[in-house]
Amino acid sequence: MIIPPFLKLIRENPDIVHLHEPNVFVTTMLGGFAKLFMRKKILLHCHSDAFKWKGLPWFLVPLMTAYGWLYWLKLKLADMVLVVSKEYMENSHYLRKFKYKAKVFPMSLAPAFRVLSKETVRKLKKREGIPDKKVVLYVGRIDPRKGINYLIDAVNLMPDVFLLIVGSGDKKSTAELKKQVKNLGMQKRVKFVPTVSQKELNKYYNIGDVLALPTNDLTETFGVVLLEAWAVKTPVVVTDIPAPKRM
């Protein structure tokens, strides 16, 4: 278990303590200590609600329910709350009650993403073993909330399309998706690439003809991959989830 750096907090004695959510243990301890014992201002930066998401194992439900109460307490103690999108603030069961002290602070884009030449992209596709077909790209974590299984089914209906999945996640979800690809006979039309650096990721964004974000859960509160795709002029398709849809 990670021990919160209480001594460092006391030594540096900041005027404002900036904490990021969701974080079950560290921010709870640091935030409570800074607010109650050091009388510091708390800035709570919220990226998503991490409670009872799709695919959550049953044995974690009581823990995440308890964390929901802690999250509410941290929001109550915070002097200001930052959220990554207006849609997240309006659709979150927790944040709606604290809109009076919340501000929208969108995520930013790293400078690594840029357009590559057509010749460079052609060579990259050859290196990756991707055929001369239209490429649907998915970038992100692999877990049940992301709806990748629906994307695989959709691509299966388009025989002249190749699916490129870039990202890592829990072993069970990854194994299930690979089994789905095998059962559909799509092994030559789908490629899985583990999480890569931003420099490498830029190459995959350029390879893609379109980025698909098939998220099926409201925990998708922003969708920074959309910004990254747009930076290289790759069009995007999203599901009817408030934050990505508005973007």
PDB file of C-alpha atoms in Angstrom:
ATOM      1  CA  MET A   1       0.000   0.000   0.000  1.00  0.00           C
ATOM      2  CA  ILE A   2       1.257   3.487  -0.819  1.00  0.00           C
ATOM      3  CA  ILE A   3       1.899   5.648   2.247  1.00  0.00           C
ATOM      4  CA  PRO A   4       0.749   9.243   1.681  1.00  0.00           C
ATOM      5  CA  PRO A   5       3.706  11.706   1.909  1.00  0.00           C
ATOM      6  CA  PHE A   6       2.536  13.524   5.041  1.00  0.00           C
ATOM      7  CA  LEU A   7       6.043  14.696   6.032  1.00  0.00           C
ATOM      8  CA  LYS A   8       6.652  16.169   2.591  1.00  0.00           C
ATOM      9  CA  LEU A   9       3.321  17.968   2.788  1.00  0.00           C
ATOM     10  CA  ILE A  10       4.219  19.440   6.180  1.00  0.00           C
ATOM     11  CA  ARG A  11       7.726  20.404   5.039  1.00  0.00           C
ATOM     12  CA  GLU A  12       6.610  22.165   1.868  1.00  0.00           C
ATOM     13  CA  ASN A  13       3.621  23.762   3.612  1.00  0.00           C
ATOM     14  CA  PRO A  14       1.707  24.770   0.442  1.00  0.00           C
ATOM     15  CA  ASP A  15      -1.102  27.317   0.419  1.00  0.00           C
ATOM     16  CA  ILE A  16      -3.204  25.102  -1.872  1.00  0.00           C
ATOM     17  CA  VAL A  17      -3.275  21.306  -2.138  1.00  0.00           C
ATOM     18  CA  HIS A  18      -4.255  20.131  -5.644  1.00  0.00           C
ATOM     19  CA  LEU A  19      -5.666  16.585  -5.627  1.00  0.00           C
ATOM     20  CA  HIS A  20      -6.776  14.414  -8.557  1.00  0.00           C
ATOM     21  CA  GLU A  21      -9.766  12.076  -8.507  1.00  0.00           C
ATOM     22  CA  PRO A  22     -10.547   9.231  -8.690  1.00  0.00           C
ATOM     23  CA  ASN A  23      -8.074   7.979  -6.110  1.00  0.00           C
ATOM     24  CA  VAL A  24      -9.348   5.727  -3.353  1.00  0.00           C
ATOM     25  CA  PHE A  25      -6.645   6.085  -0.712  1.00  0.00           C
ATOM     26  CA  VAL A  26      -3.907   8.689  -1.207  1.00  0.00           C
ATOM     27  CA  THR A  27      -6.006  11.779  -1.930  1.00  0.00           C
ATOM     28  CA  THR A  28      -8.458  10.888   0.825  1.00  0.00           C
ATOM     29  CA  MET A  29      -5.717  10.802   3.440  1.00  0.00           C
ATOM     30  CA  LEU A  30      -3.759  13.792   2.123  1.00  0.00           C
ATOM     31  CA  GLY A  31      -6.834  15.907   1.526  1.00  0.00           C
ATOM     32  CA  GLY A  32      -8.303  15.206   4.927  1.00  0.00           C
ATOM     33  CA  PHE A  33      -4.992  15.851   6.678  1.00  0.00           C
ATOM     34  CA  ALA A  34      -4.327  19.112   4.784  1.00  0.00           C
ATOM     35  CA  LYS A  35      -7.835  20.452   5.342  1.00  0.00           C
ATOM     36  CA  LEU A  36      -8.530  19.392   8.906  1.00  0.00           C
ATOM     37  CA  PHE A  37      -5.081  19.631  10.516  1.00  0.00           C
ATOM     38  CA  MET A  38      -3.160  22.133   8.358  1.00  0.00           C
ATOM     39  CA  ARG A  39      -6.151  24.332   7.454  1.00  0.00           C
ATOM     40  CA  LYS A  40      -5.125  24.449   3.780  1.00  0.00           C
ATOM     41  CA  LYS A  41      -7.234  25.241   0.722  1.00  0.00           C
ATOM     42  CA  ILE A  42      -8.184  22.119  -1.247  1.00  0.00           C
ATOM     43  CA  LEU A  43      -8.499  22.063  -5.036  1.00  0.00           C
ATOM     44  CA  LEU A  44     -10.129  18.797  -6.134  1.00  0.00           C
ATOM     45  CA  HIS A  45      -9.534  17.944  -9.802  1.00  0.00           C
ATOM     46  CA  CYS A  46     -12.129  15.383 -10.916  1.00  0.00           C
ATOM     47  CA  HIS A  47     -11.636  13.244 -14.029  1.00  0.00           C
ATOM     48  CA  SER A  48     -14.442  10.700 -13.560  1.00  0.00           C
ATOM     49  CA  ASP A  49     -16.637   8.890 -11.056  1.00  0.00           C
ATOM     50  CA  ALA A  50     -15.026   5.504 -10.397  1.00  0.00           C
ATOM     51  CA  PHE A  51     -18.033   3.783  -8.896  1.00  0.00           C
ATOM     52  CA  LYS A  52     -20.051   0.720  -9.976  1.00  0.00           C
ATOM     53  CA  TRP A  53     -18.886   0.826 -13.591  1.00  0.00           C
ATOM     54  CA  LYS A  54     -19.839  -1.839 -16.102  1.00  0.00           C
ATOM     55  CA  GLY A  55     -17.834  -4.981 -15.506  1.00  0.00           C
ATOM     56  CA  LEU A  56     -17.107  -4.148 -11.852  1.00  0.00           C
ATOM     57  CA  PRO A  57     -16.503  -7.450  -9.994  1.00  0.00           C
ATOM     58  CA  TRP A  58     -19.196  -8.141  -7.390  1.00  0.00           C
ATOM     59  CA  PHE A  59     -16.677  -8.268  -4.543  1.00  0.00           C
ATOM     60  CA  LEU A  60     -15.633  -4.672  -5.250  1.00  0.00           C
ATOM     61  CA  VAL A  61     -19.176  -3.274  -5.110  1.00  0.00           C
ATOM     62  CA  PRO A  62     -19.155  -2.681  -1.289  1.00  0.00           C
ATOM     63  CA  LEU A  63     -15.711  -1.021  -1.513  1.00  0.00           C
ATOM     64  CA  MET A  64     -16.734   1.313  -4.321  1.00  0.00           C
ATOM     65  CA  THR A  65     -19.997   2.137  -2.545  1.00  0.00           C
ATOM     66  CA  ALA A  66     -17.985   3.187   0.518  1.00  0.00           C
ATOM     67  CA  TYR A  67     -15.650   5.169  -1.715  1.00  0.00           C
ATOM     68  CA  GLY A  68     -18.684   7.000  -3.106  1.00  0.00           C
ATOM     69  CA  TRP A  69     -19.353   8.300   0.394  1.00  0.00           C
ATOM     70  CA  LEU A  70     -15.703   9.332   0.762  1.00  0.00           C
ATOM     71  CA  TYR A  71     -15.842  11.084  -2.589  1.00  0.00           C
ATOM     72  CA  TRP A  72     -18.877  13.058  -1.455  1.00  0.00           C
ATOM     73  CA  LEU A  73     -17.003  14.041   1.715  1.00  0.00           C
ATOM     74  CA  LYS A  74     -13.975  15.211  -0.287  1.00  0.00           C
ATOM     75  CA  LEU A  75     -16.219  17.267  -2.555  1.00  0.00           C
ATOM     76  CA  LYS A  76     -17.799  18.777   0.562  1.00  0.00           C
ATOM     77  CA  LEU A  77     -14.410  19.688   2.061  1.00  0.00           C
ATOM     78  CA  ALA A  78     -12.941  21.063  -1.185  1.00  0.00           C
ATOM     79  CA  ASP A  79     -12.743  24.829  -1.596  1.00  0.00           C
ATOM     80  CA  MET A  80     -12.944  24.519  -5.386  1.00  0.00           C
ATOM     81  CA  VAL A  81     -13.658  21.644  -7.768  1.00  0.00           C
ATOM     82  CA  LEU A  82     -12.280  21.312 -11.303  1.00  0.00           C
ATOM     83  CA  VAL A  83     -14.038  18.995 -13.772  1.00  0.00           C
ATOM     84  CA  VAL A  84     -12.881  17.913 -17.226  1.00  0.00           C
ATOM     85  CA  SER A  85     -16.185  18.656 -18.996  1.00  0.00           C
ATOM     86  CA  LYS A  86     -19.536  20.364 -18.512  1.00  0.00           C
ATOM     87  CA  GLU A  87     -21.301  17.104 -19.383  1.00  0.00           C
ATOM     88  CA  TYR A  88     -19.458  15.260 -16.618  1.00  0.00           C
ATOM     89  CA  MET A  89     -20.511  17.894 -14.090  1.00  0.00           C
ATOM     90  CA  GLU A  90     -24.154  17.768 -15.179  1.00  0.00           C
ATOM     91  CA  ASN A  91     -24.440  13.958 -15.371  1.00  0.00           C
ATOM     92  CA  SER A  92     -22.460  12.953 -12.294  1.00  0.00           C
ATOM     93  CA  HIS A  93     -24.661  11.980  -9.353  1.00  0.00           C
ATOM     94  CA  TYR A  94     -22.042  13.480  -7.029  1.00  0.00           C
ATOM     95  CA  LEU A  95     -20.922  16.624  -8.844  1.00  0.00           C
ATOM     96  CA  ARG A  96     -24.408  17.983  -9.542  1.00  0.00           C
ATOM     97  CA  LYS A  97     -24.710  18.869  -5.865  1.00  0.00           C
ATOM     98  CA  PHE A  98     -21.502  20.920  -5.933  1.00  0.00           C
ATOM     99  CA  LYS A  99     -21.906  22.872  -9.171  1.00  0.00           C
ATOM    100  CA  TYR A 100     -21.825  26.101  -7.166  1.00  0.00           C
ATOM    101  CA  LYS A 101     -18.087  25.681  -6.568  1.00  0.00           C
ATOM    102  CA  ALA A 102     -17.117  23.748  -9.696  1.00  0.00           C
ATOM    103  CA  LYS A 103     -15.314  25.030 -12.799  1.00  0.00           C
ATOM    104  CA  VAL A 104     -14.794  23.262 -16.131  1.00  0.00           C
ATOM    105  CA  PHE A 105     -11.091  22.745 -16.910  1.00  0.00           C
ATOM    106  CA  PRO A 106     -10.749  20.680 -20.142  1.00  0.00           C
ATOM    107  CA  MET A 107      -7.814  18.355 -20.696  1.00  0.00           C
ATOM    108  CA  SER A 108      -5.017  19.560 -22.958  1.00  0.00           C
ATOM    109  CA  LEU A 109      -3.167  18.050 -25.911  1.00  0.00           C
ATOM    110  CA  ALA A 110       0.459  16.870 -25.877  1.00  0.00           C
ATOM    111  CA  PRO A 111       2.738  18.324 -28.594  1.00  0.00           C
ATOM    112  CA  ALA A 112       3.668  14.879 -29.947  1.00  0.00           C
ATOM    113  CA  PHE A 113       0.787  14.608 -32.401  1.00  0.00           C
ATOM    114  CA  ARG A 114       1.287  15.816 -35.987  1.00  0.00           C
ATOM    115  CA  VAL A 115       0.395  14.867 -39.561  1.00  0.00           C
ATOM    116  CA  LEU A 116       2.787  12.509 -41.352  1.00  0.00           C
ATOM    117  CA  SER A 117       3.297  12.276 -45.107  1.00  0.00           C
ATOM    118  CA  LYS A 118       1.345   9.725 -47.165  1.00  0.00           C
ATOM    119  CA  GLU A 119       4.582   7.936 -48.039  1.00  0.00           C
ATOM    120  CA  THR A 120       5.519   7.652 -44.371  1.00  0.00           C
ATOM    121  CA  VAL A 121       2.070   6.270 -43.552  1.00  0.00           C
ATOM    122  CA  ARG A 122       2.355   3.745 -46.403  1.00  0.00           C
ATOM    123  CA  LYS A 123       5.672   2.491 -45.000  1.00  0.00           C
ATOM    124  CA  LEU A 124       4.255   2.322 -41.480  1.00  0.00           C
ATOM    125  CA  LYS A 125       1.305   0.204 -42.653  1.00  0.00           C
ATOM    126  CA  LYS A 126       3.693  -2.160 -44.405  1.00  0.00           C
ATOM    127  CA  ARG A 127       5.864  -2.401 -41.291  1.00  0.00           C
ATOM    128  CA  GLU A 128       2.828  -3.188 -39.133  1.00  0.00           C
ATOM    129  CA  GLY A 129       1.499  -5.787 -41.566  1.00  0.00           C
ATOM    130  CA  ILE A 130      -1.672  -3.799 -42.227  1.00  0.00           C
ATOM    131  CA  PRO A 131      -3.217  -4.485 -45.664  1.00  0.00           C
ATOM    132  CA  ASP A 132      -4.189  -1.805 -48.155  1.00  0.00           C
ATOM    133  CA  LYS A 133      -7.667  -1.323 -46.691  1.00  0.00           C
ATOM    134  CA  LYS A 134      -9.532   1.358 -44.798  1.00  0.00           C
ATOM    135  CA  VAL A 135      -8.385   1.293 -41.161  1.00  0.00           C
ATOM    136  CA  VAL A 136     -10.723   1.834 -38.211  1.00  0.00           C
ATOM    137  CA  LEU A 137      -8.673   2.790 -35.167  1.00  0.00           C
ATOM    138  CA  TYR A 138      -9.456   2.398 -31.463  1.00  0.00           C
ATOM    139  CA  VAL A 139      -7.128   3.946 -28.885  1.00  0.00           C
ATOM    140  CA  GLY A 140      -7.631   3.566 -25.150  1.00  0.00           C
ATOM    141  CA  ARG A 141      -7.913   1.227 -22.238  1.00  0.00           C
ATOM    142  CA  ILE A 142      -9.353  -2.225 -22.807  1.00  0.00           C
ATOM    143  CA  ASP A 143     -12.230  -2.870 -20.419  1.00  0.00           C
ATOM    144  CA  PRO A 144     -15.990  -3.599 -20.678  1.00  0.00           C
ATOM    145  CA  ARG A 145     -16.958   0.101 -20.413  1.00  0.00           C
ATOM    146  CA  LYS A 146     -15.261   0.922 -23.701  1.00  0.00           C
ATOM    147  CA  GLY A 147     -17.642  -1.094 -25.913  1.00  0.00           C
ATOM    148  CA  ILE A 148     -14.855  -2.579 -28.047  1.00  0.00           C
ATOM    149  CA  ASN A 149     -16.866  -5.770 -28.517  1.00  0.00           C
ATOM    150  CA  TYR A 150     -19.528  -3.755 -30.361  1.00  0.00           C
ATOM    151  CA  LEU A 151     -16.866  -2.188 -32.540  1.00  0.00           C
ATOM    152  CA  ILE A 152     -15.553  -5.629 -33.508  1.00  0.00           C
ATOM    153  CA  ASP A 153     -19.071  -6.748 -34.448  1.00  0.00           C
ATOM    154  CA  ALA A 154     -19.536  -3.599 -36.547  1.00  0.00           C
ATOM    155  CA  VAL A 155     -16.259  -4.034 -38.422  1.00  0.00           C
ATOM    156  CA  ASN A 156     -17.153  -7.666 -39.059  1.00  0.00           C
ATOM    157  CA  LEU A 157     -20.015  -6.392 -41.222  1.00  0.00           C
ATOM    158  CA  MET A 158     -17.547  -4.445 -43.391  1.00  0.00           C
ATOM    159  CA  PRO A 159     -15.278  -6.991 -45.146  1.00  0.00           C
ATOM    160  CA  ASP A 160     -12.990  -4.347 -46.699  1.00  0.00           C
ATOM    161  CA  VAL A 161     -12.138  -2.713 -43.361  1.00  0.00           C
ATOM    162  CA  PHE A 162      -9.206  -3.423 -41.012  1.00  0.00           C
ATOM    163  CA  LEU A 163      -9.494  -2.822 -37.235  1.00  0.00           C
ATOM    164  CA  LEU A 164      -6.497  -1.573 -35.249  1.00  0.00           C
ATOM    165  CA  ILE A 165      -6.864  -1.669 -31.445  1.00  0.00           C
ATOM    166  CA  VAL A 166      -4.158   0.226 -29.534  1.00  0.00           C
ATOM    167  CA  GLY A 167      -4.111  -0.011 -25.752  1.00  0.00           C
ATOM    168  CA  SER A 168      -3.883  -2.358 -22.796  1.00  0.00           C
ATOM    169  CA  GLY A 169      -6.195  -3.380 -19.979  1.00  0.00           C
ATOM    170  CA  ASP A 170      -7.189  -6.257 -17.758  1.00  0.00           C
ATOM    171  CA  LYS A 171      -6.246  -9.695 -19.032  1.00  0.00           C
ATOM    172  CA  LYS A 172      -9.796 -11.064 -18.889  1.00  0.00           C
ATOM    173  CA  SER A 173     -11.244  -8.348 -21.143  1.00  0.00           C
ATOM    174  CA  THR A 174      -8.367  -8.628 -23.607  1.00  0.00           C
ATOM    175  CA  ALA A 175      -8.711 -12.413 -23.767  1.00  0.00           C
ATOM    176  CA  GLU A 176     -12.465 -12.147 -24.362  1.00  0.00           C
ATOM    177  CA  LEU A 177     -11.976  -9.707 -27.238  1.00  0.00           C
ATOM    178  CA  LYS A 178      -9.322 -11.895 -28.864  1.00  0.00           C
ATOM    179  CA  LYS A 179     -11.656 -14.897 -28.507  1.00  0.00           C
ATOM    180  CA  GLN A 180     -14.440 -12.871 -30.158  1.00  0.00           C
ATOM    181  CA  VAL A 181     -12.117 -12.018 -33.068  1.00  0.00           C
ATOM    182  CA  LYS A 182     -11.185 -15.691 -33.460  1.00  0.00           C
ATOM    183  CA  ASN A 183     -14.788 -16.879 -33.323  1.00  0.00           C
ATOM    184  CA  LEU A 184     -15.701 -14.399 -36.060  1.00  0.00           C
ATOM    185  CA  GLY A 185     -12.749 -15.483 -38.189  1.00  0.00           C
ATOM    186  CA  MET A 186     -11.301 -11.978 -38.174  1.00  0.00           C
ATOM    187  CA  GLN A 187      -7.705 -12.764 -37.194  1.00  0.00           C
ATOM    188  CA  LYS A 188      -6.362 -11.284 -40.441  1.00  0.00           C
ATOM    189  CA  ARG A 189      -8.506  -8.162 -40.121  1.00  0.00           C
ATOM    190  CA  VAL A 190      -7.819  -7.157 -36.516  1.00  0.00           C
ATOM    191  CA  LYS A 191      -4.572  -6.253 -34.813  1.00  0.00           C
ATOM    192  CA  PHE A 192      -4.009  -5.638 -31.085  1.00  0.00           C
ATOM    193  CA  VAL A 193      -1.169  -3.293 -30.111  1.00  0.00           C
ATOM    194  CA  PRO A 194      -0.240  -2.831 -26.410  1.00  0.00           C
ATOM    195  CA  THR A 195       0.046   0.674 -24.944  1.00  0.00           C
ATOM    196  CA  VAL A 196       2.795   2.663 -26.667  1.00  0.00           C
ATOM    197  CA  SER A 197       4.607   5.970 -26.184  1.00  0.00           C
ATOM    198  CA  GLN A 198       3.034   9.171 -27.527  1.00  0.00           C
ATOM    199  CA  LYS A 199       5.619   9.275 -30.310  1.00  0.00           C
ATOM    200  CA  GLU A 200       4.588   5.796 -31.451  1.00  0.00           C
ATOM    201  CA  LEU A 201       0.925   6.565 -30.881  1.00  0.00           C
ATOM    202  CA  ASN A 202       1.156   9.464 -33.337  1.00  0.00           C
ATOM    203  CA  LYS A 203       2.044   6.937 -36.044  1.00  0.00           C
ATOM    204  CA  TYR A 204      -1.064   4.873 -35.352  1.00  0.00           C
ATOM    205  CA  TYR A 205      -3.294   7.957 -35.447  1.00  0.00           C
ATOM    206  CA  ASN A 206      -1.893   8.672 -38.901  1.00  0.00           C
ATOM    207  CA  ILE A 207      -2.485   5.087 -40.039  1.00  0.00           C
ATOM    208  CA  GLY A 208      -6.157   5.242 -39.051  1.00  0.00           C
ATOM    209  CA  ASP A 209      -8.713   6.454 -41.593  1.00  0.00           C
ATOM    210  CA  VAL A 210     -11.175   7.028 -38.763  1.00  0.00           C
ATOM    211  CA  LEU A 211     -11.002   6.835 -34.961  1.00  0.00           C
ATOM    212  CA  ALA A 212     -13.902   5.075 -33.246  1.00  0.00           C
ATOM    213  CA  LEU A 213     -14.784   5.693 -29.604  1.00  0.00           C
ATOM    214  CA  PRO A 214     -17.486   3.089 -28.851  1.00  0.00           C
ATOM    215  CA  THR A 215     -17.782   3.831 -25.117  1.00  0.00           C
ATOM    216  CA  ASN A 216     -21.032   2.583 -23.595  1.00  0.00           C
ATOM    217  CA  ASP A 217     -20.712   4.109 -20.112  1.00  0.00           C
ATOM    218  CA  LEU A 218     -21.095   7.612 -18.675  1.00  0.00           C
ATOM    219  CA  THR A 219     -17.662   7.298 -17.043  1.00  0.00           C
ATOM    220  CA  GLU A 220     -16.291   8.592 -20.369  1.00  0.00           C
ATOM    221  CA  THR A 221     -16.143  12.197 -19.210  1.00  0.00           C
ATOM    222  CA  PHE A 222     -13.968  13.778 -21.896  1.00  0.00           C
ATOM    223  CA  GLY A 223     -12.244  11.622 -24.518  1.00  0.00           C
ATOM    224  CA  VAL A 224      -8.751  13.060 -24.990  1.00  0.00           C
ATOM    225  CA  VAL A 225      -8.181  10.568 -27.832  1.00  0.00           C
ATOM    226  CA  LEU A 226     -10.560  12.684 -29.912  1.00  0.00           C
ATOM    227  CA  LEU A 227      -8.241  15.681 -29.583  1.00  0.00           C
ATOM    228  CA  GLU A 228      -5.233  13.541 -30.466  1.00  0.00           C
ATOM    229  CA  ALA A 229      -6.959  12.189 -33.587  1.00  0.00           C
ATOM    230  CA  TRP A 230      -8.055  15.652 -34.698  1.00  0.00           C
ATOM    231  CA  ALA A 231      -4.480  16.880 -34.290  1.00  0.00           C
ATOM    232  CA  VAL A 232      -3.469  14.600 -37.177  1.00  0.00           C
ATOM    233  CA  LYS A 233      -6.687  15.330 -39.122  1.00  0.00           C
ATOM    234  CA  THR A 234      -8.186  11.876 -38.531  1.00  0.00           C
ATOM    235  CA  PRO A 235     -12.007  12.011 -38.365  1.00  0.00           C
ATOM    236  CA  VAL A 236     -13.805  10.488 -35.381  1.00  0.00           C
ATOM    237  CA  VAL A 237     -17.020   8.568 -34.678  1.00  0.00           C
ATOM    238  CA  VAL A 238     -18.425   8.407 -31.127  1.00  0.00           C
ATOM    239  CA  THR A 239     -21.352   6.818 -29.338  1.00  0.00           C
ATOM    240  CA  ASP A 240     -24.247   8.772 -27.835  1.00  0.00           C
ATOM    241  CA  ILE A 241     -22.449   9.563 -24.558  1.00  0.00           C
ATOM    242  CA  PRO A 242     -22.809  13.227 -23.451  1.00  0.00           C
ATOM    243  CA  ALA A 243     -19.174  14.418 -23.245  1.00  0.00           C
ATOM    244  CA  PRO A 244     -17.737  12.771 -26.415  1.00  0.00           C
ATOM    245  CA  LYS A 245     -20.941  13.549 -28.336  1.00  0.00           C
ATOM    246  CA  ARG A 246     -20.695  17.276 -27.537  1.00  0.00           C
ATOM    247  CA  MET A 247     -17.033  17.348 -28.575  1.00  0.00           C
TER     248      MET A 247
END
